[in-house]
Coordinates of C-alpha atoms and ligand atoms in Angstrom, one line a residue:
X1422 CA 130.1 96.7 87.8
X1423 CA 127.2 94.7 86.5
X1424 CA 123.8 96.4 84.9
X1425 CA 120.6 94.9 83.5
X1426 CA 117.1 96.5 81.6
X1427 CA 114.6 94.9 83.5
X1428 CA 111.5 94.2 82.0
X1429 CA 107.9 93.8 85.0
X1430 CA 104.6 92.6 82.9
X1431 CA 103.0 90.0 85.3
X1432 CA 100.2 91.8 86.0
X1433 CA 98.9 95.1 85.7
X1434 CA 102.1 97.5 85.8
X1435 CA 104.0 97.7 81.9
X1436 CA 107.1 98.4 84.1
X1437 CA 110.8 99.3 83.1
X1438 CA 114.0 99.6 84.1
X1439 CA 117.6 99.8 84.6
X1440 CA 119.6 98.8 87.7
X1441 CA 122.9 98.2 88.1
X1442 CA 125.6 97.0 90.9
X1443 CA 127.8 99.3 92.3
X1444 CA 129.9 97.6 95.0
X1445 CA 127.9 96.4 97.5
X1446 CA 124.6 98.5 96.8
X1447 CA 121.9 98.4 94.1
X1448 CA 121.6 101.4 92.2
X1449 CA 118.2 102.3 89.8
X1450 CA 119.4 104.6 87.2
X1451 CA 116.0 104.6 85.4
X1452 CA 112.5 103.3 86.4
X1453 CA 109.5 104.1 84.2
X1454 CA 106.1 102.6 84.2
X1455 CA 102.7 102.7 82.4
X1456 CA 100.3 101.8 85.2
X1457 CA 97.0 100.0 84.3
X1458 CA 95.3 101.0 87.1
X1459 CA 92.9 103.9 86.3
X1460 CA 92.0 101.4 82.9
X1461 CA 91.0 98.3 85.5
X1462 CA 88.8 100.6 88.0
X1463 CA 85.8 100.6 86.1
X1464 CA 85.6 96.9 86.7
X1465 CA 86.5 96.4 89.9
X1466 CA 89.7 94.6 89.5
X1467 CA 91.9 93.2 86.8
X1468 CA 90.7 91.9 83.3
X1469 CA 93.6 89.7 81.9
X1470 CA 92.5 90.7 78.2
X1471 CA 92.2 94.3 78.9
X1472 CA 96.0 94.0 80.5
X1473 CA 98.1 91.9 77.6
X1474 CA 96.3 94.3 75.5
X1475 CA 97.8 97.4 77.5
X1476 CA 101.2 95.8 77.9
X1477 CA 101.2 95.7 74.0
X1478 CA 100.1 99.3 73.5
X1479 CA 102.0 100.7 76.1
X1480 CA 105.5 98.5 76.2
X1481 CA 107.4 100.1 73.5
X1482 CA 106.3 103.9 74.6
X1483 CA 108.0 102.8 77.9
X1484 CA 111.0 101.5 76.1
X1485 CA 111.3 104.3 74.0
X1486 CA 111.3 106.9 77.4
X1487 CA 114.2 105.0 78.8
X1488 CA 117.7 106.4 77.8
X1489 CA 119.5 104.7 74.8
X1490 CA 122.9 105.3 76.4
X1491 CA 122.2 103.1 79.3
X1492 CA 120.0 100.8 77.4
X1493 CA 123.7 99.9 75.5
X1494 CA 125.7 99.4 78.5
X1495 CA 123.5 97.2 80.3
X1496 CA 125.3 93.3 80.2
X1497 CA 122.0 92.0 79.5
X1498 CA 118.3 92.1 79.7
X1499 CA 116.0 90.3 82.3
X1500 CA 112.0 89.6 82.4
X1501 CA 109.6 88.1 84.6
X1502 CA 108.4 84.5 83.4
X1503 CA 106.5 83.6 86.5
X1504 CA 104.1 84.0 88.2
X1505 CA 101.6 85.7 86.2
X1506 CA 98.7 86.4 84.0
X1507 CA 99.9 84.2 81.4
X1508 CA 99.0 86.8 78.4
X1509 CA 100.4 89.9 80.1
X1510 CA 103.9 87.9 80.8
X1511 CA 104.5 86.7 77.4
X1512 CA 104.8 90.6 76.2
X1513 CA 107.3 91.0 78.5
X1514 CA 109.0 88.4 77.4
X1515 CA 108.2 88.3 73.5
X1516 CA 109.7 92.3 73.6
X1517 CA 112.6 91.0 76.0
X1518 CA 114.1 88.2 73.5
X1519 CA 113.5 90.6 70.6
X1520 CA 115.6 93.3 72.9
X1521 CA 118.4 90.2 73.6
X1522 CA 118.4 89.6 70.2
X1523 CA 118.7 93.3 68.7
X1524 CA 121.7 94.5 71.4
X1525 CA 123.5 90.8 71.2
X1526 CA 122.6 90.7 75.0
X1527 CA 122.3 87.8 76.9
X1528 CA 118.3 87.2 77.8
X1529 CA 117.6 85.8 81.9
X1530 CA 114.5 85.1 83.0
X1531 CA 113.3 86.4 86.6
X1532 CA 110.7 84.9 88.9
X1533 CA 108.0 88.1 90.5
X1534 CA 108.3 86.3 94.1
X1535 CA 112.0 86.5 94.3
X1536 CA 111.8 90.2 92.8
X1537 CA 109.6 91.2 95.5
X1538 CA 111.7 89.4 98.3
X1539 CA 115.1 91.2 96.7
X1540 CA 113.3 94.4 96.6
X1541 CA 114.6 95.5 99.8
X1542 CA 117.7 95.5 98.7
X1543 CA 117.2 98.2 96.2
X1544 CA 119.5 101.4 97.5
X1545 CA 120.8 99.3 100.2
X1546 CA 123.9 98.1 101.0
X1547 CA 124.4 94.6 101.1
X1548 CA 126.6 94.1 103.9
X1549 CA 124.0 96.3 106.1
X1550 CA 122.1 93.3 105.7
X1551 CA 122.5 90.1 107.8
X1552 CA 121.3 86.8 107.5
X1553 CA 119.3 84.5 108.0
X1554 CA 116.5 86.7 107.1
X1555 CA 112.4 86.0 107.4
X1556 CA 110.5 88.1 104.6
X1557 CA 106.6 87.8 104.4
X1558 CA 105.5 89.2 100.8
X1559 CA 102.1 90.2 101.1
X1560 CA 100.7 91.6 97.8
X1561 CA 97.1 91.5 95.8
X1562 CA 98.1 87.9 94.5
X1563 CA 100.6 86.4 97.1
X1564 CA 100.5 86.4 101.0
X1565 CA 103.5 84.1 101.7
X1566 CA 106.7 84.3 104.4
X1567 CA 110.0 82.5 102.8
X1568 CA 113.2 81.7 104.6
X1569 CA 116.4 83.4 103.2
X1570 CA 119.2 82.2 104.2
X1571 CA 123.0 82.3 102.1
X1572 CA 123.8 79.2 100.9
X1573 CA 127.1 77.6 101.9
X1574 CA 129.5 77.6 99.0
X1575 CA 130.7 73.8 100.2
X1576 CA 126.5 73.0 99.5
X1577 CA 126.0 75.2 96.4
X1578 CA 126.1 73.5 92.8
X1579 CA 124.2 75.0 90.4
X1580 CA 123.8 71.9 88.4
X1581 CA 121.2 71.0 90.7
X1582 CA 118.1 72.2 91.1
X1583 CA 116.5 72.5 94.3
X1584 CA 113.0 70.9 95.6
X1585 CA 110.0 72.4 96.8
X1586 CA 109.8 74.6 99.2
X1587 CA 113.6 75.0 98.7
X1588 CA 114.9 77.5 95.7
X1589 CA 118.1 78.8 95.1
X1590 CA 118.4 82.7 93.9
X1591 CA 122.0 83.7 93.1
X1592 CA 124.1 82.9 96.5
X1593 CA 120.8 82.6 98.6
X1594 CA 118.4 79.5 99.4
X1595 CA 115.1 80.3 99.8
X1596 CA 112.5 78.4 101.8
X1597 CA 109.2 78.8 101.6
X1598 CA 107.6 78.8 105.6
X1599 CA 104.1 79.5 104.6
X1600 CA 101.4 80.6 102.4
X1601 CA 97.8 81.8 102.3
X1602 CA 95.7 78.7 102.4
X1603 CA 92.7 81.9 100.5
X1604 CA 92.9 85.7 99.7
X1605 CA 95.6 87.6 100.0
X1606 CA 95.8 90.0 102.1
X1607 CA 96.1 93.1 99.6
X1608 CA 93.2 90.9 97.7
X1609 CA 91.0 91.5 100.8
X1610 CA 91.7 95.1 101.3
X1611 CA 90.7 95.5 97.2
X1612 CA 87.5 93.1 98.1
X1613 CA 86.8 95.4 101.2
X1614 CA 87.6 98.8 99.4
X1615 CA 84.6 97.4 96.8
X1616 CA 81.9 96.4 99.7
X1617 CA 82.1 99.4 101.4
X1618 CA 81.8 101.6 97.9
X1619 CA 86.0 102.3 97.7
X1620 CA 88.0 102.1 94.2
X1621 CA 90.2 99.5 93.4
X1622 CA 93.0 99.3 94.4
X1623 CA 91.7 99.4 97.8
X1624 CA 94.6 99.4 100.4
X1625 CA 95.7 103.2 100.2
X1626 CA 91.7 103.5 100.4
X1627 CA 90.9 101.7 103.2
X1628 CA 94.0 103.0 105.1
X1629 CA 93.0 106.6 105.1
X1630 CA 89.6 105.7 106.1
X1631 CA 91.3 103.8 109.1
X1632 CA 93.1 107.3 109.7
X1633 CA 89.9 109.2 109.6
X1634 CA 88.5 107.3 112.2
X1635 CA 91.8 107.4 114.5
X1636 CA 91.9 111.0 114.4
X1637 CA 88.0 111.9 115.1
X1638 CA 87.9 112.5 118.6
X1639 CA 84.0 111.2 119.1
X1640 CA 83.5 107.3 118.8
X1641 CA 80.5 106.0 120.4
X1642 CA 81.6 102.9 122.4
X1643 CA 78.5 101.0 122.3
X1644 CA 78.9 100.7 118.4
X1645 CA 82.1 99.2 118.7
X1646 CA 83.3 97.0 116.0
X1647 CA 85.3 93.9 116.6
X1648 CA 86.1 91.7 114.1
X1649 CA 88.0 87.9 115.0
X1650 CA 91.5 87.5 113.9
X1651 CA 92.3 84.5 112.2
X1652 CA 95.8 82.8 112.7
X1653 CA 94.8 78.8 112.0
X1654 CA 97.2 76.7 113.9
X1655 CA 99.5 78.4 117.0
X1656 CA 102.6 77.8 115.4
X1657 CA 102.3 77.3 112.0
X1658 CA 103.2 79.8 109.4
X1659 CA 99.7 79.5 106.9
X1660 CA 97.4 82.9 106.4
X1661 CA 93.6 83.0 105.7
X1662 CA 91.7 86.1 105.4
X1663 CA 88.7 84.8 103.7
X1664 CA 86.7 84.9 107.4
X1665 CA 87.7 88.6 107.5
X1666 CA 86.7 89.5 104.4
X1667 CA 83.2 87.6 105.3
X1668 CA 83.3 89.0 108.4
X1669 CA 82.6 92.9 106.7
X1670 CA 79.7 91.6 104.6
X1671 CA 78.2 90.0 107.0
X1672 CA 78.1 93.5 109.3
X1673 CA 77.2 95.2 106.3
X1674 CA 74.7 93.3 105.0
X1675 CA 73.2 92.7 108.3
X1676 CA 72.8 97.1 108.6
X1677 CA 71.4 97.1 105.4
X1678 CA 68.8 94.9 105.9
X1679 CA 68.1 96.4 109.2
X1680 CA 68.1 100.2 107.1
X1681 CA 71.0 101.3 109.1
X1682 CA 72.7 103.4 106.3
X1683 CA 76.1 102.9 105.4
X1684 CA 77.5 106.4 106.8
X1685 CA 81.3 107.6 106.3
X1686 CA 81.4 107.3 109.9
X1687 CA 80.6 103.9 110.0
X1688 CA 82.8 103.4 106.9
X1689 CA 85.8 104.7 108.7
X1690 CA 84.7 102.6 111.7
X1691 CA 84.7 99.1 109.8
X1692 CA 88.2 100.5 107.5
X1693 CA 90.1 100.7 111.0
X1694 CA 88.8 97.3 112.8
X1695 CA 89.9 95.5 109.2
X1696 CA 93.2 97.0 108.8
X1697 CA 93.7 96.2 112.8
X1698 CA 92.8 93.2 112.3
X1699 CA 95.0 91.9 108.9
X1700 CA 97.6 94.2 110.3
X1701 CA 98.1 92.4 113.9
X1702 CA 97.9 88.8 112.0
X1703 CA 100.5 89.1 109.6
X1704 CA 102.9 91.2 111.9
X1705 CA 102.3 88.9 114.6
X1706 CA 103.4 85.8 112.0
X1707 CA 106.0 87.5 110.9
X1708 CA 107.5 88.0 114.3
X1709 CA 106.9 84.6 115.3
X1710 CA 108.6 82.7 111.8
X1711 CA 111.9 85.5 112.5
X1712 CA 112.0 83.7 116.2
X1713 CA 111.5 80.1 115.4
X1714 CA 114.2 80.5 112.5
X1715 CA 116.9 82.4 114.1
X1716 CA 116.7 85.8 111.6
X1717 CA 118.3 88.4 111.9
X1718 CA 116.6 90.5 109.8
X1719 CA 112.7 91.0 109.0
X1720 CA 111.4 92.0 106.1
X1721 CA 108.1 93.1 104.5
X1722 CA 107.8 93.3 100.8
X1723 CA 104.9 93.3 98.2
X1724 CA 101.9 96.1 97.7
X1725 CA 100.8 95.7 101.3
X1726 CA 104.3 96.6 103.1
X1727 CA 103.4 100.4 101.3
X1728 CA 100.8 100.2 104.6
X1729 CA 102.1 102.6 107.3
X1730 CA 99.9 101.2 109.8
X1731 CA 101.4 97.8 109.4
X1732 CA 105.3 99.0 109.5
X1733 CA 104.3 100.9 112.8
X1734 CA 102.4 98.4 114.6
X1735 CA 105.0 95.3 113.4
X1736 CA 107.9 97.4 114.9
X1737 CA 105.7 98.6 117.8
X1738 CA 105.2 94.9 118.5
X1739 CA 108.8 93.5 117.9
X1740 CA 110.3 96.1 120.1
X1741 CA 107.8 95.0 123.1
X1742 CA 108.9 91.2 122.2
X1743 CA 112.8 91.9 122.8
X1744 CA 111.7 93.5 125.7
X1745 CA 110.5 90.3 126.9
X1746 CA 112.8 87.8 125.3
X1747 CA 116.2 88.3 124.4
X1748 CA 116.4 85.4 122.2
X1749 CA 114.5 87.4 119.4
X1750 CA 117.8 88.8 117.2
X1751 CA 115.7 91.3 114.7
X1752 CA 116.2 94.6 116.1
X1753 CA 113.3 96.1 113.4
X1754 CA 111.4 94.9 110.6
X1755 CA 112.3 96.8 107.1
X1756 CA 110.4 97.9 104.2
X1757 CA 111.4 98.4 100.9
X1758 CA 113.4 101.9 100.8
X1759 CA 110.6 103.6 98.5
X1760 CA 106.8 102.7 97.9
X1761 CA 107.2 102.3 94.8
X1762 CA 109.5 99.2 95.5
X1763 CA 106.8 98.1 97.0
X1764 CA 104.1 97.2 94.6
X1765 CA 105.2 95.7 91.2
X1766 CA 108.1 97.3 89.3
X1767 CA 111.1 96.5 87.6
X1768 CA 113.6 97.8 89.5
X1769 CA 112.7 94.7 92.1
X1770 CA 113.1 92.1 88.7
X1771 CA 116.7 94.2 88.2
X1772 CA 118.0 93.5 91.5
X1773 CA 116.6 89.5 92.0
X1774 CA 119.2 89.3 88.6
X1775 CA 121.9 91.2 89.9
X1776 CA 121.9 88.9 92.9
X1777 CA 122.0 85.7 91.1
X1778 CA 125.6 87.0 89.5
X1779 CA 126.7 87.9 92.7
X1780 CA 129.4 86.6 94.8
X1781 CA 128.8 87.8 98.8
X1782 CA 131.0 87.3 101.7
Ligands
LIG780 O1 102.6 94.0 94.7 P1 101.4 94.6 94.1 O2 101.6 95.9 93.3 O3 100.8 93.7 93.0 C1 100.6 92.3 93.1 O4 101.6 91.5 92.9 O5 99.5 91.9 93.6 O6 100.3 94.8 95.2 C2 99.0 95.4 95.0 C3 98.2 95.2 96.2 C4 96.7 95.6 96.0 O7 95.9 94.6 96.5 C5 96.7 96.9 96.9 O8 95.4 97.1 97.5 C6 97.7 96.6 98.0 O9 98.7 95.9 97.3 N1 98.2 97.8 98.6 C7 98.0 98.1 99.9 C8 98.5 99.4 100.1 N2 99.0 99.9 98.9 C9 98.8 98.9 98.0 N3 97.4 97.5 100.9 C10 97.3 98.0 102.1 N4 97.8 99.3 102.4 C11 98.4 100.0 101.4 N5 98.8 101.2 101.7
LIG781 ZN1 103.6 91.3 92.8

């Protein structure tokens, strides 16, 4: 059995925790957070000096909440080094080498992109998991799909370090297939949730607006709303959601001027035709990298994957493309067992570590 304390500062989560191995599964024993959130809203998104000044304040009354006992068992202590806001990272890891250094632990260091595309296997078992797999990780900073696939043991020396768009994480290579060439897509429901008066964060927002308008029964045709999806090339694996966030200022700019007020109705109206909209592009990419690569699995990781409407229609969809070709080997696209795996934690940092001290068949 291996544990670590996982340490999550990249952004705007102070975010701690312990997660350990227990056969083939991932097991949190303890996961406790400060969130930043409610101190960011005022201003309408993250203020890097306002968050490494929170991690500061709020790091050590996180450690202190987590239990000594398991703090001492853990084999050593792991942190996110990258990506990030520079100043909210290095508290992370200025507290985690003080940690190494105070328990005689050995310190790792953890990049946030391959916590989020491990974070699926958090209270799963491994072997329920075949590869290759095709993950998209679609967050408020990154919007990209990568390539998982186990690296063969004959091709594995860890002396060697892999080139761009190829990285190695434990007993996995990791290929990156594509990326947002703009926003991201969480980034455009935040910039949308602001334009149509809704907080930041904007997702969980913008998504019950988008129920609202599903379940009122009268919707006046004529008024339709249709925004263009953007996929870029046919085939290719690149994102761009700049249009569709332009695409909402323009119609409500365009009311405004005309006095048309901006009514809830009309609010609801514009919250369903965006989430439709970023919802069919990235399931539809999704589906299409899984075919062209062979996976067997499909995965959907990162703040975004919390969106019910995208797990529904991205299963809706992939069931309706087996239908029609039998080549496509995913059965269903997965989501991280518990929203709070989705957006930024620890527990995800815990179990990218775990993996790369892990042997698999
Ligand atoms: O992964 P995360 O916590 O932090 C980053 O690494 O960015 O993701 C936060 C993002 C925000 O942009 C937020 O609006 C979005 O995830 N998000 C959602 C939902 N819940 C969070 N977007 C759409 N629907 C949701 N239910
Ligand atoms: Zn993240």
């Amino acid at each position: 059995m291996t544990s670590t304390l996982a340490i999550e500062t990249s952004c705007d989560d102070t975010s701690l925790g312990i997660v350990r191995r227990d056969g083939e599964s991932f097991v949190v024993d303890q996961l406790l957070a400060y969130s930043q959130v409610p101190d960011h809203q005022v201003y309408g998104g993250v203020v890097p000096e306002i968050a490494s000044r929170l991690h500061s304040e709020q790091i050590i009354k996180v450690l202190s909440a987590l239990d000594p006992q398991l703090i001492e068992k853990v084999d050593n202590i792991c942190v996110t080094t990258t990506p990030g806001l520079p100043g909210s990272l290095v508290v992370g890891k200025t507290v985690a080498h003080m940690l190494a250094e105070w328990h005689h632990k050995e310190l790792v260091e953890v990049n946030h992109i391959h916590g989020h595309i491990f974070s699926l296997l958090l209270e799963r078992d491994l072997k329920d998991i075949e590869f290759p797999m095709v993950v998209l990780t679609a967050s408020g900073w990154h919007n990209d799909i990568y390539l998982i696939e186990k690296t063969d043991s004959r091709q594995q020396d860890s002396s060697i370090e892999l080139e761009w768009p190829l990285q190695q994480c434990g007993p996995f290579t990791i290929q990156k297939l594509g990326h947002t060439l703009d926003d991201a897509a969480g980034e455009c429901f935040d910039k949308v949730s602001r334009m149509l008066g809704g907080p930041y964060p904007g997702g969980v927002w913008i998504s019950e607006k988008a129920k609202k308008y599903t379940e009122s029964e009268t919707h006046d045709e004529s008024q339709k709303i249709t925004f263009k999806r953007i996929f870029l090339s046919k085939d290719g694996f690149n994102f761009s959601f700049s249009w569709m966030k332009s695409q909402v200022s323009i119609l409500t700019r365009k009311r405004e001027e005309e006095g048309i007020p901006l009514t809830e109705d009309l609010i609801c109206a514009v919250a369903y035709e965006f989430q439709e909209a970023v919802v069919e592009v990235l399931a539809k990419k999704l589906i299409k990298a899984g075919h062209a690569y062979g996976a067997k699995t499909l995965w959907i990781s990162g703040g975004v994957s919390a969106n019910d409407r995208l797990f529904e229609y991205a299963n809706g969809l992939l069931k309706e493309k087996r239908i029609k070709d039998t080549r496509i080997l995913a059965d269903r696209i997965l989501t991280p067992i518990k929203k709070v795996y989705s957006t930024d934690n620890a527990a995800m940092i815990g179990v990218a570590w775990l993996l790369q001290s892990t042997d698999i068949a």
